[in-house]
Amino acid sequence: MQNLLAPGHRACAGCSMPTVIRLVLDAAGTNTIVVSPTSCLEVTTTPFPESAWVVPWIHSLFENASAVASGVEVMMKRQCKDTNVLVIGGDGSTFDIGMGSNSGMFERGHKVAYICYDNEAYMNTGVQRSGSTPFCAHTTTTPAGELSLGNPRPKKDMPAIALAHGVPYVATASVAYPVDLRKKVERALQTQGPSYIQVNAPCITGWTFDAGTTIEIARLAVETGLWPLFEYVNGELTEVKKIRRIKLVDEYLKVQGRYKHLYKMPGGAEILRSIQDIADKNIAMYKLVD
Amino acid sequence: MKEIRFHGRGGQGAVTAAELVAVAAFEDKKFSQAFPAFGVERRGAPVMAFARISNVPIRIRSQVYEPDYVLVQDVTLLDVVDVDSGLKSEGMIIINTDRPTNQLKLKTDAQLIVLDATRIAMEVLGRPIVNTTMLGAFCGATREVSLGSINKAIAERFKGELGRKNLLAIKMAYERVST
Amino acid sequence: MMKVVEGSYAVAHAAMCCSPDVVSAYPITPQTHIVEHLSQLVADGELRAEFLTVDSEFSALSVLVGVSAAGGRSYSSTTSQGLALMYEVLYNVSGMRLPIVMTVANRALSAPLNIWNDQQDSIGARDVGWIQLYSENVQEAVDTTVQAYKIAESLEIMTPVMVCMDGFILTHVYEPVELLDKEQVADFLPPYRPTDILDPQNPKTFGAFADPSTYTEFRYLQYEAHLKALSKIENVAKEYAEVFGRDFGGLLDAYQADDAEIIIVTMGSVVGTIKEAIDGLRAEGTKVGLVKIRSYRPFPAQALMKELKNADVIAVIEKDICVGNEAALLTDIKAAFYNSNLRMPIIGFAAGLGGRDITIKDIRKAVEKASAARKGIESQFEFLTLRKEIL
Amino acid sequence: MIKAGELVKPGSTQITKTGAWRTFAPAVEHNKCIKCSLCEIYCPESCIHQESGLFVPDLAYCKGCGICSHECPSKAIIMVLEEK
């Protein structure tokens, strides 16, 4: 495996994000330029005067990575360079603040592969809710309390938004499935036009789970049906990762601190059942089980 | 320096008329300036544009308050706008109308020229767009810009058949006010 | 060749002559004509550039971040709310030392909504690290566009430039303009050759984050680049004058200022009207002069002091208001003079806000007040034309 | 030394030895290793490398997160409290 992300970066011990980046870069290779929004990724990999990035990398702002990448892509095309242009950003910039510039980049059809490492909250600022935060997860701005069972809204369906723009390659992936992730990055980079890959990326600090279990948590998200692995090419569902033995969401939820209130508080059991409903719906919709 | 104010309705080409005067004056080796009274007016609303012609470079950028000439492209504007406001008494106002002059209720002592530019425009262009026709009248009545230069400006702005028709409309208006 | 054209066309034509790789644009009045003309120039094959229609002004400038970092020359244009929406990117561009050139078609800010000219938009962005050059007429906006690239891209400066021109008054005026010759511009303006670009052959990290141990030095270097720009702006203007035969001043320009007792200081298109007013006042025996500020950032404090030192009184007329204090240029001039031995009264006027016309009569009023201030300042700042009846 | 305003060189975080963050260190029992390379793939620190066919963590950078140990299908890596 090529090491295109150098060690010495400042990500938390047990963070999945560097692994996601390593896998993405391994698939993309050195002829690649990466644009990143403000994020954990940015502050942990580029503390001046150091950088963990072995490929050219640029950070501008929180909400403009897609626009910056559009500019880079146009310049590559203009110079007849066949260089991969990637955005690698978190869910906050992808789902929320960067939505306008993402929409513009998608709609203008730039050949940019957008990789969202989705840790389901604003982790860089201390675990605040984002549009990606799942139903009833605890964050520091959707805390559990007498009148609250955590985030009251379901997770925003970002792949559907990308699909609605006519993005020709849209996929979900998981840090726990490196072969699948790499393959999807390769396909995204072969796509003539924009592509979007949303990678489940557990955050040890924000989700609170036992040290060493990062990848297992990500695997459980897939195995419970809460994070279906799919691929859309030109708007058609072309591939779904089947689950050999489906697990109950309980296995995934009970090992994470962000859901622990659901096991203690009145009304929690009902919420747990509706989270199971979300998984069941995914299982049916994507035919996750043969 | 001569200052001109154009009154029209949005879509009637008052701004284009001002621009064409500036282009023609420059063609006559004079300095010129043209600009709209910038607004958010839409098609049909009263609009204004201004032009200046001078033998020396023009520096002033304020609007025209005491014009030497006023061109009114639509007589109905007289009911809603003080078209002769600030018009110099030795100046001239040219109005597109078929109303008798005694019904125009102007306050100015300046010379009044009327012509039915709409009729000319309808005859020649087949549309009631009078801005170029009015330029013919302006040219004939004031001689501030030469007919040749106006024609050149028109030919550059409107190509082909449309340009030819506009030139004809200008010529008709020019002759009407000149005689 | 001199031609009567619209200001927006002239500036679009000038931008074209600078051969940008990419133009990005989001429509906003009164900037629209500039980018419309540019898109037509691209459509007609006269400008071989990529023209991107983006989702917002924020994205318009962000796209150029990518272009510039990838080694391209870029251009955009905006105004008012659009400039405000770019605010975050403005800091980012200057901090990353990307030599982007952007025309600001100066316009008032909402609320209340107003599309007409004043300069509150760019004045509000005076501290973002961009060089700001203001234009007196269309020709100056044209010439300054070319100069702006030369200043911005010189390796000791590497700082973005806003070319400010009054919205409508200059963008929508038709007047005689010497349109530039593309080859002549190419001779004057060397191709953009940055030392570092986004390049897989030589990978570099752009936009790393700097903690308290290094951030200050980044800002110091920007501050230093602006100091260097003071002479660069002068030199480029001189060089331009030699090649193109036109000179609108470097950091500033003066009119009838040598023996003037009262000197007006201002920026932008009102300069012309003030010159007219000065000629009238001079004919009546009032010794009035004008100093036009071309470069507002970097602020030409030394040059100003030199130009204003013999005046009895200084009257600043500007199209902005810093609510809560006074107006920007007034404060800057007073600040520049405080530690000098110059002690003439300096008074200021906010004028032309939201497109209010500034007439020769208004200028005369300001001069009268300035003249009276010689005997003692009554008010050091006021609104020049205030309709008290609707207050 | 890189001066302020200069661009950062690729991979330069390597000057920072994040191994100091560690409480537990991975210990590899190479005889149990099935060479699946999952430890190398999953390591967030890019610090497990093959050396003469053996997977070895670079303790200069290893933060001791334990992912390699947890994911090792043959339980060849155990986390041990480090004496410092």
PDB file of C-alpha atoms in Angstrom, chain A residues 1-3 5-16 18-19 22-23 44-55 175-178 182 204 211-216 219, chain D residues 1-18 21 37-50 58 61 63-71:
ATOM      1  CA  MET A   1       0.000   0.000   0.000  1.00  0.00           C
ATOM      2  CA  GLN A   2       1.332   3.421  -0.980  1.00  0.00           C
ATOM      3  CA  ASN A   3       1.662   5.739   1.959  1.00  0.00           C
ATOM      4  CA  LEU A   5      -0.522  10.318   4.015  1.00  0.00           C
ATOM      5  CA  ALA A   6       2.549  10.626   6.178  1.00  0.00           C
ATOM      6  CA  PRO A   7       2.593   9.662   9.826  1.00  0.00           C
ATOM      7  CA  GLY A   8       3.027  12.349  12.442  1.00  0.00           C
ATOM      8  CA  HIS A   9      -0.387  13.907  11.793  1.00  0.00           C
ATOM      9  CA  ARG A  10      -2.400  14.940  14.823  1.00  0.00           C
ATOM     10  CA  ALA A  11      -5.625  12.952  14.444  1.00  0.00           C
ATOM     11  CA  CYS A  12      -6.969  11.325  17.609  1.00  0.00           C
ATOM     12  CA  ALA A  13      -5.620   7.877  18.384  1.00  0.00           C
ATOM     13  CA  GLY A  14      -8.192   5.536  16.873  1.00  0.00           C
ATOM     14  CA  CYS A  15      -9.631   8.035  14.387  1.00  0.00           C
ATOM     15  CA  SER A  16     -10.928   6.457  11.173  1.00  0.00           C
ATOM     16  CA  PRO A  18      -6.722   9.032   8.261  1.00  0.00           C
ATOM     17  CA  THR A  19      -7.457   5.467   7.206  1.00  0.00           C
ATOM     18  CA  ARG A  22      -4.998   6.589   3.001  1.00  0.00           C
ATOM     19  CA  LEU A  23      -7.336   4.241   1.182  1.00  0.00           C
ATOM     20  CA  THR A  44      -4.752  17.501  12.052  1.00  0.00           C
ATOM     21  CA  THR A  45      -2.861  16.984   8.804  1.00  0.00           C
ATOM     22  CA  THR A  46      -1.514  20.462   8.041  1.00  0.00           C
ATOM     23  CA  PRO A  47      -0.207  22.218  11.140  1.00  0.00           C
ATOM     24  CA  PHE A  48       2.190  24.787   9.645  1.00  0.00           C
ATOM     25  CA  PRO A  49       5.033  24.195   8.899  1.00  0.00           C
ATOM     26  CA  GLU A  50       4.157  20.536   8.538  1.00  0.00           C
ATOM     27  CA  SER A  51       1.900  18.587   6.244  1.00  0.00           C
ATOM     28  CA  ALA A  52       0.983  14.930   6.189  1.00  0.00           C
ATOM     29  CA  TRP A  53      -0.015  15.171   2.526  1.00  0.00           C
ATOM     30  CA  VAL A  54       2.318  13.612   0.004  1.00  0.00           C
ATOM     31  CA  VAL A  55       0.159  14.762  -2.916  1.00  0.00           C
ATOM     32  CA  VAL A 175     -13.786   2.431   6.243  1.00  0.00           C
ATOM     33  CA  ALA A 176     -14.393  -1.165   7.321  1.00  0.00           C
ATOM     34  CA  TYR A 177     -14.573  -2.320   3.687  1.00  0.00           C
ATOM     35  CA  PRO A 178     -11.270  -1.158   2.201  1.00  0.00           C
ATOM     36  CA  ARG A 182     -10.808   1.547  -3.155  1.00  0.00           C
ATOM     37  CA  ILE A 204     -13.910   7.764  18.636  1.00  0.00           C
ATOM     38  CA  ALA A 211     -10.285   1.935  21.898  1.00  0.00           C
ATOM     39  CA  GLY A 212      -9.423  -0.320  18.995  1.00  0.00           C
ATOM     40  CA  THR A 213     -13.038  -0.887  17.920  1.00  0.00           C
ATOM     41  CA  THR A 214     -13.218   1.894  15.290  1.00  0.00           C
ATOM     42  CA  ILE A 215     -13.349  -0.443  12.332  1.00  0.00           C
ATOM     43  CA  GLU A 216     -15.669  -2.858  14.071  1.00  0.00           C
ATOM     44  CA  ARG A 219     -18.587  -2.767  10.123  1.00  0.00           C
TER      45      ARG A 219
ATOM     46  CA  MET D   1      13.594  25.926   8.528  1.00  0.00           C
ATOM     47  CA  ILE D   2      10.463  26.840   6.615  1.00  0.00           C
ATOM     48  CA  LYS D   3       9.739  30.519   6.751  1.00  0.00           C
ATOM     49  CA  ALA D   4       6.291  32.002   7.301  1.00  0.00           C
ATOM     50  CA  GLY D   5       4.395  32.342   4.047  1.00  0.00           C
ATOM     51  CA  GLU D   6       6.248  29.510   2.364  1.00  0.00           C
ATOM     52  CA  LEU D   7       4.400  26.444   1.256  1.00  0.00           C
ATOM     53  CA  VAL D   8       4.633  23.342   3.322  1.00  0.00           C
ATOM     54  CA  LYS D   9       6.602  20.392   2.005  1.00  0.00           C
ATOM     55  CA  PRO D  10       4.861  17.079   1.389  1.00  0.00           C
ATOM     56  CA  GLY D  11       4.786  14.495   4.133  1.00  0.00           C
ATOM     57  CA  SER D  12       6.576  16.773   6.559  1.00  0.00           C
ATOM     58  CA  THR D  13       4.526  15.802   9.615  1.00  0.00           C
ATOM     59  CA  GLN D  14       7.053  13.000   9.892  1.00  0.00           C
ATOM     60  CA  ILE D  15       9.208  15.325  11.966  1.00  0.00           C
ATOM     61  CA  THR D  16       6.618  14.987  14.704  1.00  0.00           C
ATOM     62  CA  LYS D  17       6.932  11.695  16.510  1.00  0.00           C
ATOM     63  CA  THR D  18       3.425  10.991  17.699  1.00  0.00           C
ATOM     64  CA  TRP D  21       0.936   9.921  22.684  1.00  0.00           C
ATOM     65  CA  SER D  37      -2.013  -6.986   5.859  1.00  0.00           C
ATOM     66  CA  LEU D  38      -5.213  -5.701   7.493  1.00  0.00           C
ATOM     67  CA  CYS D  39      -3.120  -4.069  10.232  1.00  0.00           C
ATOM     68  CA  GLU D  40      -1.241  -2.091   7.620  1.00  0.00           C
ATOM     69  CA  ILE D  41      -4.427  -1.163   5.782  1.00  0.00           C
ATOM     70  CA  TYR D  42      -6.394  -0.034   8.808  1.00  0.00           C
ATOM     71  CA  CYS D  43      -3.604   1.748  10.711  1.00  0.00           C
ATOM     72  CA  PRO D  44      -4.600   5.449  10.834  1.00  0.00           C
ATOM     73  CA  GLU D  45      -0.982   6.427  11.406  1.00  0.00           C
ATOM     74  CA  SER D  46       0.395   4.777   8.259  1.00  0.00           C
ATOM     75  CA  CYS D  47       2.960   3.272  10.548  1.00  0.00           C
ATOM     76  CA  ILE D  48       2.767  -0.477  10.053  1.00  0.00           C
ATOM     77  CA  HIS D  49       5.168  -1.638   7.373  1.00  0.00           C
ATOM     78  CA  GLN D  50       6.427  -4.897   6.022  1.00  0.00           C
ATOM     79  CA  ASP D  58       6.814   2.011  13.733  1.00  0.00           C
ATOM     80  CA  TYR D  61       4.467   7.273  15.303  1.00  0.00           C
ATOM     81  CA  LYS D  63      -0.399   6.305  18.981  1.00  0.00           C
ATOM     82  CA  GLY D  64      -1.437   2.989  20.489  1.00  0.00           C
ATOM     83  CA  CYS D  65      -5.036   3.117  19.268  1.00  0.00           C
ATOM     84  CA  GLY D  66      -5.299  -0.658  19.165  1.00  0.00           C
ATOM     85  CA  ILE D  67      -7.087  -0.929  15.815  1.00  0.00           C
ATOM     86  CA  CYS D  68      -4.417  -3.296  14.463  1.00  0.00           C
ATOM     87  CA  SER D  69      -4.779  -5.535  17.460  1.00  0.00           C
ATOM     88  CA  HIS D  70      -8.582  -5.520  17.373  1.00  0.00           C
ATOM     89  CA  GLU D  71      -8.770  -6.173  13.650  1.00  0.00           C
TER      90      GLU D  71
END
